[in-house]
Amino acid sequence: MARNLPWVLLIIVVSCLVSTLEASEGDSDPLYKSCVDQCQKTGCVGDTCFQHCKFSADGKAIDGPWYMQEPLYLRWKQWDCQSDCQYECMMTREEERKRNGERPTKYFGKWPLKHVYGIQEPVSVAFSALDLAMQFQGWVSYFILVYYKLPLQPNRKTYYEYNGIVHIYAIIVMNSLFWSSICHSRDVELTERLDYSSATVLAGFSLILAILRSFSIQDQSVKIMVTAPILAVVATHILYLNFYNLDEGMVL
C-alpha cells in the first residue's frame, strides 16, 4: 500500500485539477451570473440596453406582430440578447475587478477581450487574415514556378512527384486559416465546429505530407498504407468533435 501511495495522491491531484477546469472562474462568478440573469429579464446592464432582448431566441418579437421580427443581418451575426448580456456583464465585472486590484480572469475558457465593430478578437482575426494572404501568395508563386518557369513533361505534367499533394495541402491550409478568421471574429457553435474540424484536417494532412516527403515515398501502395490509417483517425476525431464532445482541448 505504501508503494502505491504516491500514485494514489497523483490521481487525486489530477482529478481535482480536471474538475476545476470544467468551468472558468469568470463565468462561474455569482455576480456575473446574477448580472446576466437580470440583463436577460430587463434587457439592460446599468445604462446600457439592448434591443435584441425584445426578441426570443428564434428572432421573433416577444410582444409584437410578425413584421417586428429581428433584422436578418443581426440574426446572421448572432447578436442576440444572451450574447450581448454576457459580453456587457463580462466587461462590467472586469472593470470592477480592475478597480479592486484583481487580475483578469477567463470567461468560458477565454480571456475577456473588447469587441471592435462586433469582432470578438480583432488582433487574432488580423493575423489569421494576414497569414491567409501570405499562404495564397505562396501558393500562386508555386503554381507559376512549376507550370511556367520549370520544364514540363510532354503530357504537360510537372516533374515534381509531390505536386498534386502540395496543391491539396495549400488548399487545406487556406481553408483552415479562413475558418480561423471567421471563428475569431464571431465565436458561435457552428464557427467553432468548422474551425476545429479544419484544424484537425490540417494536422492530419501535415503528418501525411511530412512522412511522404521525409522518407521519399513514391510507391502508390505504400502511400495508401501511410495515408489510410491517418485519414481514418482524422475522420473519427472530427466525428467525435461534432457529434459527441466539442472540446477545444481535444482539437490537436
PDB file of C-alpha atoms in Angstrom:
ATOM      1  CA  MET A   1       0.000   0.000   0.000  1.00  0.00           C
ATOM      2  CA  ALA A   2       2.877   2.368   0.813  1.00  0.00           C
ATOM      3  CA  ARG A   3       4.326   1.835  -2.645  1.00  0.00           C
ATOM      4  CA  ASN A   4       1.045   2.835  -4.309  1.00  0.00           C
ATOM      5  CA  LEU A   5       0.522   5.905  -2.113  1.00  0.00           C
ATOM      6  CA  PRO A   6       2.337   8.375  -4.463  1.00  0.00           C
ATOM      7  CA  TRP A   7       0.263   7.165  -7.409  1.00  0.00           C
ATOM      8  CA  VAL A   8      -2.960   7.487  -5.430  1.00  0.00           C
ATOM      9  CA  LEU A   9      -2.052  11.042  -4.445  1.00  0.00           C
ATOM     10  CA  LEU A  10      -1.175  11.865  -8.063  1.00  0.00           C
ATOM     11  CA  ILE A  11      -4.541  10.583  -9.291  1.00  0.00           C
ATOM     12  CA  ILE A  12      -6.366  12.617  -6.637  1.00  0.00           C
ATOM     13  CA  VAL A  13      -4.485  15.792  -7.586  1.00  0.00           C
ATOM     14  CA  VAL A  14      -5.127  15.289 -11.304  1.00  0.00           C
ATOM     15  CA  SER A  15      -8.820  14.610 -10.630  1.00  0.00           C
ATOM     16  CA  CYS A  16      -9.085  17.840  -8.667  1.00  0.00           C
ATOM     17  CA  LEU A  17      -7.397  19.761 -11.450  1.00  0.00           C
ATOM     18  CA  VAL A  18      -9.725  18.298 -14.070  1.00  0.00           C
ATOM     19  CA  SER A  19     -12.784  19.163 -12.002  1.00  0.00           C
ATOM     20  CA  THR A  20     -11.602  22.752 -11.606  1.00  0.00           C
ATOM     21  CA  LEU A  21     -11.051  23.097 -15.339  1.00  0.00           C
ATOM     22  CA  GLU A  22     -14.656  22.260 -16.249  1.00  0.00           C
ATOM     23  CA  ALA A  23     -15.746  25.892 -15.794  1.00  0.00           C
ATOM     24  CA  SER A  24     -13.813  29.143 -15.957  1.00  0.00           C
ATOM     25  CA  GLU A  25     -13.606  31.353 -12.915  1.00  0.00           C
ATOM     26  CA  GLY A  26     -15.283  34.273 -14.659  1.00  0.00           C
ATOM     27  CA  ASP A  27     -18.461  32.610 -15.906  1.00  0.00           C
ATOM     28  CA  SER A  28     -18.882  30.746 -12.593  1.00  0.00           C
ATOM     29  CA  ASP A  29     -18.735  34.018 -10.626  1.00  0.00           C
ATOM     30  CA  PRO A  30     -22.093  34.552  -8.806  1.00  0.00           C
ATOM     31  CA  LEU A  31     -22.005  38.295  -9.525  1.00  0.00           C
ATOM     32  CA  TYR A  32     -21.516  37.622 -13.236  1.00  0.00           C
ATOM     33  CA  LYS A  33     -24.330  35.058 -13.304  1.00  0.00           C
ATOM     34  CA  SER A  34     -26.668  37.410 -11.481  1.00  0.00           C
ATOM     35  CA  CYS A  35     -25.837  40.201 -13.929  1.00  0.00           C
ATOM     36  CA  VAL A  36     -26.592  38.013 -16.954  1.00  0.00           C
ATOM     37  CA  ASP A  37     -29.871  36.764 -15.484  1.00  0.00           C
ATOM     38  CA  GLN A  38     -31.010  40.291 -14.654  1.00  0.00           C
ATOM     39  CA  CYS A  39     -29.988  41.566 -18.106  1.00  0.00           C
ATOM     40  CA  GLN A  40     -31.986  38.870 -19.878  1.00  0.00           C
ATOM     41  CA  LYS A  41     -35.062  39.884 -17.878  1.00  0.00           C
ATOM     42  CA  THR A  42     -34.734  43.665 -18.221  1.00  0.00           C
ATOM     43  CA  GLY A  43     -32.607  43.990 -21.374  1.00  0.00           C
ATOM     44  CA  CYS A  44     -30.211  46.375 -19.633  1.00  0.00           C
ATOM     45  CA  VAL A  45     -26.858  46.365 -17.817  1.00  0.00           C
ATOM     46  CA  GLY A  46     -26.621  49.642 -15.982  1.00  0.00           C
ATOM     47  CA  ASP A  47     -27.325  52.391 -18.502  1.00  0.00           C
ATOM     48  CA  THR A  48     -26.688  50.093 -21.496  1.00  0.00           C
ATOM     49  CA  CYS A  49     -29.792  48.467 -23.006  1.00  0.00           C
ATOM     50  CA  PHE A  50     -30.156  46.045 -25.927  1.00  0.00           C
ATOM     51  CA  GLN A  51     -32.994  45.916 -28.416  1.00  0.00           C
ATOM     52  CA  HIS A  52     -32.221  42.227 -29.048  1.00  0.00           C
ATOM     53  CA  CYS A  53     -33.735  41.372 -25.659  1.00  0.00           C
ATOM     54  CA  LYS A  54     -37.142  42.261 -27.114  1.00  0.00           C
ATOM     55  CA  PHE A  55     -36.848  39.177 -29.280  1.00  0.00           C
ATOM     56  CA  SER A  56     -36.876  35.476 -28.475  1.00  0.00           C
ATOM     57  CA  ALA A  57     -34.039  33.092 -29.343  1.00  0.00           C
ATOM     58  CA  ASP A  58     -35.533  32.356 -32.794  1.00  0.00           C
ATOM     59  CA  GLY A  59     -35.656  36.043 -33.691  1.00  0.00           C
ATOM     60  CA  LYS A  60     -39.401  36.577 -33.173  1.00  0.00           C
ATOM     61  CA  ALA A  61     -40.703  39.551 -31.252  1.00  0.00           C
ATOM     62  CA  ILE A  62     -41.892  38.644 -27.754  1.00  0.00           C
ATOM     63  CA  ASP A  63     -44.717  41.189 -27.784  1.00  0.00           C
ATOM     64  CA  GLY A  64     -45.395  42.170 -31.361  1.00  0.00           C
ATOM     65  CA  PRO A  65     -46.608  41.065 -34.828  1.00  0.00           C
ATOM     66  CA  TRP A  66     -44.577  39.063 -37.355  1.00  0.00           C
ATOM     67  CA  TYR A  67     -43.238  42.173 -39.137  1.00  0.00           C
ATOM     68  CA  MET A  68     -41.450  43.146 -35.908  1.00  0.00           C
ATOM     69  CA  GLN A  69     -39.017  40.236 -36.259  1.00  0.00           C
ATOM     70  CA  GLU A  70     -35.345  40.940 -35.653  1.00  0.00           C
ATOM     71  CA  PRO A  71     -33.437  42.092 -38.780  1.00  0.00           C
ATOM     72  CA  LEU A  72     -31.746  39.282 -40.694  1.00  0.00           C
ATOM     73  CA  TYR A  73     -28.286  40.899 -40.563  1.00  0.00           C
ATOM     74  CA  LEU A  74     -28.440  40.884 -36.757  1.00  0.00           C
ATOM     75  CA  ARG A  75     -29.660  37.283 -36.653  1.00  0.00           C
ATOM     76  CA  TRP A  76     -26.878  36.254 -39.060  1.00  0.00           C
ATOM     77  CA  LYS A  77     -24.253  37.780 -36.795  1.00  0.00           C
ATOM     78  CA  GLN A  78     -25.845  36.030 -33.819  1.00  0.00           C
ATOM     79  CA  TRP A  79     -26.046  39.267 -31.818  1.00  0.00           C
ATOM     80  CA  ASP A  80     -28.816  38.077 -29.537  1.00  0.00           C
ATOM     81  CA  CYS A  81     -29.870  39.003 -26.044  1.00  0.00           C
ATOM     82  CA  GLN A  82     -27.826  36.316 -24.320  1.00  0.00           C
ATOM     83  CA  SER A  83     -24.525  37.085 -26.077  1.00  0.00           C
ATOM     84  CA  ASP A  84     -24.915  40.835 -25.575  1.00  0.00           C
ATOM     85  CA  CYS A  85     -25.732  40.370 -21.904  1.00  0.00           C
ATOM     86  CA  GLN A  86     -22.800  38.026 -21.395  1.00  0.00           C
ATOM     87  CA  TYR A  87     -20.383  40.430 -23.069  1.00  0.00           C
ATOM     88  CA  GLU A  88     -21.592  43.553 -21.249  1.00  0.00           C
ATOM     89  CA  CYS A  89     -21.668  41.768 -17.877  1.00  0.00           C
ATOM     90  CA  MET A  90     -18.184  40.411 -18.530  1.00  0.00           C
ATOM     91  CA  MET A  91     -16.771  43.880 -19.259  1.00  0.00           C
ATOM     92  CA  THR A  92     -18.616  45.398 -16.290  1.00  0.00           C
ATOM     93  CA  ARG A  93     -17.352  42.684 -13.966  1.00  0.00           C
ATOM     94  CA  GLU A  94     -13.786  43.109 -15.246  1.00  0.00           C
ATOM     95  CA  GLU A  95     -13.950  46.846 -14.593  1.00  0.00           C
ATOM     96  CA  GLU A  96     -14.950  46.065 -11.019  1.00  0.00           C
ATOM     97  CA  ARG A  97     -12.107  43.578 -10.675  1.00  0.00           C
ATOM     98  CA  LYS A  98      -9.665  46.147 -12.022  1.00  0.00           C
ATOM     99  CA  ARG A  99     -10.812  48.768  -9.506  1.00  0.00           C
ATOM    100  CA  ASN A 100     -10.380  46.214  -6.724  1.00  0.00           C
ATOM    101  CA  GLY A 101      -6.845  45.430  -7.856  1.00  0.00           C
ATOM    102  CA  GLU A 102      -7.739  41.910  -9.005  1.00  0.00           C
ATOM    103  CA  ARG A 103      -6.317  40.219 -12.085  1.00  0.00           C
ATOM    104  CA  PRO A 104      -8.396  39.498 -15.212  1.00  0.00           C
ATOM    105  CA  THR A 105      -9.969  36.057 -15.380  1.00  0.00           C
ATOM    106  CA  LYS A 106     -11.241  33.818 -18.158  1.00  0.00           C
ATOM    107  CA  TYR A 107     -14.858  33.509 -19.232  1.00  0.00           C
ATOM    108  CA  PHE A 108     -15.925  30.286 -20.931  1.00  0.00           C
ATOM    109  CA  GLY A 109     -12.256  29.369 -21.352  1.00  0.00           C
ATOM    110  CA  LYS A 110     -11.226  32.659 -22.975  1.00  0.00           C
ATOM    111  CA  TRP A 111      -9.756  35.926 -21.776  1.00  0.00           C
ATOM    112  CA  PRO A 112     -12.047  38.982 -21.774  1.00  0.00           C
ATOM    113  CA  LEU A 113     -11.354  40.961 -24.939  1.00  0.00           C
ATOM    114  CA  LYS A 114     -13.074  44.131 -26.038  1.00  0.00           C
ATOM    115  CA  HIS A 115     -15.081  43.829 -29.242  1.00  0.00           C
ATOM    116  CA  VAL A 116     -14.255  46.110 -32.176  1.00  0.00           C
ATOM    117  CA  TYR A 117     -17.183  46.645 -34.585  1.00  0.00           C
ATOM    118  CA  GLY A 118     -18.661  43.368 -33.355  1.00  0.00           C
ATOM    119  CA  ILE A 119     -15.432  41.410 -33.904  1.00  0.00           C
ATOM    120  CA  GLN A 120     -14.574  39.411 -30.802  1.00  0.00           C
ATOM    121  CA  GLU A 121     -10.811  39.038 -31.301  1.00  0.00           C
ATOM    122  CA  PRO A 122      -9.689  41.684 -33.822  1.00  0.00           C
ATOM    123  CA  VAL A 123      -5.946  41.037 -33.431  1.00  0.00           C
ATOM    124  CA  SER A 124      -6.357  37.288 -33.982  1.00  0.00           C
ATOM    125  CA  VAL A 125      -8.581  37.963 -36.993  1.00  0.00           C
ATOM    126  CA  ALA A 126      -5.983  40.345 -38.453  1.00  0.00           C
ATOM    127  CA  PHE A 127      -3.131  37.847 -38.045  1.00  0.00           C
ATOM    128  CA  SER A 128      -5.182  34.960 -39.439  1.00  0.00           C
ATOM    129  CA  ALA A 129      -6.211  37.077 -42.442  1.00  0.00           C
ATOM    130  CA  LEU A 130      -2.602  38.161 -42.996  1.00  0.00           C
ATOM    131  CA  ASP A 131      -1.423  34.557 -42.759  1.00  0.00           C
ATOM    132  CA  LEU A 132      -4.135  33.549 -45.238  1.00  0.00           C
ATOM    133  CA  ALA A 133      -2.988  36.238 -47.685  1.00  0.00           C
ATOM    134  CA  MET A 134       0.641  35.092 -47.394  1.00  0.00           C
ATOM    135  CA  GLN A 135      -0.333  31.454 -47.933  1.00  0.00           C
ATOM    136  CA  PHE A 136      -2.350  32.385 -51.021  1.00  0.00           C
ATOM    137  CA  GLN A 137       0.559  34.422 -52.387  1.00  0.00           C
ATOM    138  CA  GLY A 138       2.907  31.483 -51.781  1.00  0.00           C
ATOM    139  CA  TRP A 139       0.529  29.060 -53.491  1.00  0.00           C
ATOM    140  CA  VAL A 140       0.236  31.307 -56.558  1.00  0.00           C
ATOM    141  CA  SER A 141       4.040  31.692 -56.670  1.00  0.00           C
ATOM    142  CA  TYR A 142       4.481  27.917 -56.507  1.00  0.00           C
ATOM    143  CA  PHE A 143       1.903  27.415 -59.285  1.00  0.00           C
ATOM    144  CA  ILE A 144       3.702  29.895 -61.559  1.00  0.00           C
ATOM    145  CA  LEU A 145       7.060  28.284 -60.775  1.00  0.00           C
ATOM    146  CA  VAL A 146       6.154  24.680 -61.575  1.00  0.00           C
ATOM    147  CA  TYR A 147       3.928  25.368 -64.595  1.00  0.00           C
ATOM    148  CA  TYR A 148       5.559  28.361 -66.281  1.00  0.00           C
ATOM    149  CA  LYS A 149       9.209  28.566 -65.171  1.00  0.00           C
ATOM    150  CA  LEU A 150      10.277  24.925 -64.840  1.00  0.00           C
ATOM    151  CA  PRO A 151      10.257  22.418 -67.719  1.00  0.00           C
ATOM    152  CA  LEU A 152       7.226  20.150 -68.059  1.00  0.00           C
ATOM    153  CA  GLN A 153       6.813  16.607 -69.272  1.00  0.00           C
ATOM    154  CA  PRO A 154       5.414  16.029 -72.808  1.00  0.00           C
ATOM    155  CA  ASN A 155       1.973  15.383 -71.280  1.00  0.00           C
ATOM    156  CA  ARG A 156       2.131  18.822 -69.578  1.00  0.00           C
ATOM    157  CA  LYS A 157       2.622  17.274 -66.124  1.00  0.00           C
ATOM    158  CA  THR A 158       5.322  18.503 -63.782  1.00  0.00           C
ATOM    159  CA  TYR A 159       8.426  16.524 -62.939  1.00  0.00           C
ATOM    160  CA  TYR A 160       7.846  17.114 -59.229  1.00  0.00           C
ATOM    161  CA  GLU A 161       6.430  13.901 -57.791  1.00  0.00           C
ATOM    162  CA  TYR A 162       4.502  15.574 -54.972  1.00  0.00           C
ATOM    163  CA  ASN A 163       2.953  18.418 -56.980  1.00  0.00           C
ATOM    164  CA  GLY A 164      -0.641  17.254 -56.527  1.00  0.00           C
ATOM    165  CA  ILE A 165      -0.380  16.705 -52.789  1.00  0.00           C
ATOM    166  CA  VAL A 166       1.252  20.129 -52.349  1.00  0.00           C
ATOM    167  CA  HIS A 167      -1.723  21.783 -54.057  1.00  0.00           C
ATOM    168  CA  ILE A 168      -4.128  19.881 -51.799  1.00  0.00           C
ATOM    169  CA  TYR A 169      -2.090  20.871 -48.754  1.00  0.00           C
ATOM    170  CA  ALA A 170      -2.177  24.553 -49.769  1.00  0.00           C
ATOM    171  CA  ILE A 171      -5.967  24.470 -50.110  1.00  0.00           C
ATOM    172  CA  ILE A 172      -6.341  22.772 -46.713  1.00  0.00           C
ATOM    173  CA  VAL A 173      -4.084  25.370 -45.058  1.00  0.00           C
ATOM    174  CA  MET A 174      -6.023  28.283 -46.563  1.00  0.00           C
ATOM    175  CA  ASN A 175      -9.340  26.685 -45.601  1.00  0.00           C
ATOM    176  CA  SER A 176      -8.139  26.311 -42.007  1.00  0.00           C
ATOM    177  CA  LEU A 177      -6.974  29.926 -41.828  1.00  0.00           C
ATOM    178  CA  PHE A 178     -10.236  31.159 -43.350  1.00  0.00           C
ATOM    179  CA  TRP A 179     -12.363  29.430 -40.717  1.00  0.00           C
ATOM    180  CA  SER A 180      -9.930  30.507 -38.018  1.00  0.00           C
ATOM    181  CA  SER A 181     -10.557  34.131 -39.017  1.00  0.00           C
ATOM    182  CA  ILE A 182     -14.317  33.594 -39.016  1.00  0.00           C
ATOM    183  CA  CYS A 183     -14.272  31.883 -35.617  1.00  0.00           C
ATOM    184  CA  HIS A 184     -12.132  34.613 -34.044  1.00  0.00           C
ATOM    185  CA  SER A 185     -14.474  37.257 -35.424  1.00  0.00           C
ATOM    186  CA  ARG A 186     -17.626  35.567 -34.121  1.00  0.00           C
ATOM    187  CA  ASP A 187     -17.303  32.520 -31.901  1.00  0.00           C
ATOM    188  CA  VAL A 188     -20.531  30.509 -32.074  1.00  0.00           C
ATOM    189  CA  GLU A 189     -21.074  26.756 -32.142  1.00  0.00           C
ATOM    190  CA  LEU A 190     -21.114  26.498 -35.958  1.00  0.00           C
ATOM    191  CA  THR A 191     -17.905  28.509 -36.472  1.00  0.00           C
ATOM    192  CA  GLU A 192     -16.207  26.555 -33.653  1.00  0.00           C
ATOM    193  CA  ARG A 193     -17.065  23.247 -35.300  1.00  0.00           C
ATOM    194  CA  LEU A 194     -15.795  24.404 -38.689  1.00  0.00           C
ATOM    195  CA  ASP A 195     -12.627  25.876 -37.176  1.00  0.00           C
ATOM    196  CA  TYR A 196     -11.774  22.809 -35.088  1.00  0.00           C
ATOM    197  CA  SER A 197     -12.621  20.383 -37.898  1.00  0.00           C
ATOM    198  CA  SER A 198     -10.450  22.322 -40.350  1.00  0.00           C
ATOM    199  CA  ALA A 199      -7.572  22.405 -37.864  1.00  0.00           C
ATOM    200  CA  THR A 200      -7.866  18.634 -37.364  1.00  0.00           C
ATOM    201  CA  VAL A 201      -7.770  18.010 -41.119  1.00  0.00           C
ATOM    202  CA  LEU A 202      -4.726  20.283 -41.411  1.00  0.00           C
ATOM    203  CA  ALA A 203      -2.882  18.448 -38.615  1.00  0.00           C
ATOM    204  CA  GLY A 204      -3.579  15.052 -40.172  1.00  0.00           C
ATOM    205  CA  PHE A 205      -2.629  16.079 -43.695  1.00  0.00           C
ATOM    206  CA  SER A 206       0.536  17.794 -42.425  1.00  0.00           C
ATOM    207  CA  LEU A 207       1.578  14.491 -40.851  1.00  0.00           C
ATOM    208  CA  ILE A 208       0.886  12.635 -44.112  1.00  0.00           C
ATOM    209  CA  LEU A 209       2.910  15.110 -46.162  1.00  0.00           C
ATOM    210  CA  ALA A 210       5.774  15.076 -43.648  1.00  0.00           C
ATOM    211  CA  ILE A 211       6.022  11.265 -43.755  1.00  0.00           C
ATOM    212  CA  LEU A 212       5.833  11.063 -47.553  1.00  0.00           C
ATOM    213  CA  ARG A 213       8.462  13.756 -48.068  1.00  0.00           C
ATOM    214  CA  SER A 214      10.802  12.706 -45.253  1.00  0.00           C
ATOM    215  CA  PHE A 215      11.047   9.121 -46.475  1.00  0.00           C
ATOM    216  CA  SER A 216      10.679   9.977 -50.207  1.00  0.00           C
ATOM    217  CA  ILE A 217       7.764   7.571 -50.569  1.00  0.00           C
ATOM    218  CA  GLN A 218       6.729   7.320 -54.207  1.00  0.00           C
ATOM    219  CA  ASP A 219       5.221   3.838 -54.463  1.00  0.00           C
ATOM    220  CA  GLN A 220       1.436   4.182 -54.705  1.00  0.00           C
ATOM    221  CA  SER A 221       0.641   1.197 -52.494  1.00  0.00           C
ATOM    222  CA  VAL A 222       2.949   2.464 -49.734  1.00  0.00           C
ATOM    223  CA  LYS A 223       1.334   5.903 -49.960  1.00  0.00           C
ATOM    224  CA  ILE A 224      -2.062   4.308 -49.373  1.00  0.00           C
ATOM    225  CA  MET A 225      -0.729   2.293 -46.429  1.00  0.00           C
ATOM    226  CA  VAL A 226       0.581   5.503 -44.849  1.00  0.00           C
ATOM    227  CA  THR A 227      -2.395   7.703 -45.684  1.00  0.00           C
ATOM    228  CA  ALA A 228      -5.353   5.439 -44.905  1.00  0.00           C
ATOM    229  CA  PRO A 229      -4.798   4.991 -41.121  1.00  0.00           C
ATOM    230  CA  ILE A 230      -4.149   8.710 -40.599  1.00  0.00           C
ATOM    231  CA  LEU A 231      -7.254   9.695 -42.565  1.00  0.00           C
ATOM    232  CA  ALA A 232      -9.279   7.200 -40.523  1.00  0.00           C
ATOM    233  CA  VAL A 233      -8.066   8.755 -37.263  1.00  0.00           C
ATOM    234  CA  VAL A 234      -8.778  12.267 -38.570  1.00  0.00           C
ATOM    235  CA  ALA A 235     -12.287  11.324 -39.701  1.00  0.00           C
ATOM    236  CA  THR A 236     -13.033   9.631 -36.381  1.00  0.00           C
ATOM    237  CA  HIS A 237     -11.780  12.637 -34.428  1.00  0.00           C
ATOM    238  CA  ILE A 238     -13.880  15.063 -36.491  1.00  0.00           C
ATOM    239  CA  LEU A 239     -16.970  12.922 -35.863  1.00  0.00           C
ATOM    240  CA  TYR A 240     -16.109  12.909 -32.153  1.00  0.00           C
ATOM    241  CA  LEU A 241     -15.808  16.701 -32.047  1.00  0.00           C
ATOM    242  CA  ASN A 242     -19.003  17.342 -33.986  1.00  0.00           C
ATOM    243  CA  PHE A 243     -21.348  14.676 -32.663  1.00  0.00           C
ATOM    244  CA  TYR A 244     -20.064  13.752 -29.208  1.00  0.00           C
ATOM    245  CA  ASN A 245     -17.975  16.341 -27.398  1.00  0.00           C
ATOM    246  CA  LEU A 246     -16.914  19.700 -28.840  1.00  0.00           C
ATOM    247  CA  ASP A 247     -13.795  20.220 -26.693  1.00  0.00           C
ATOM    248  CA  GLU A 248     -11.184  22.715 -27.876  1.00  0.00           C
ATOM    249  CA  GLY A 249      -8.577  20.886 -25.801  1.00  0.00           C
ATOM    250  CA  MET A 250      -9.103  17.803 -27.996  1.00  0.00           C
ATOM    251  CA  VAL A 251      -8.549  19.524 -31.348  1.00  0.00           C
ATOM    252  CA  LEU A 252      -4.958  18.519 -31.949  1.00  0.00           C
TER     253      LEU A 252
END
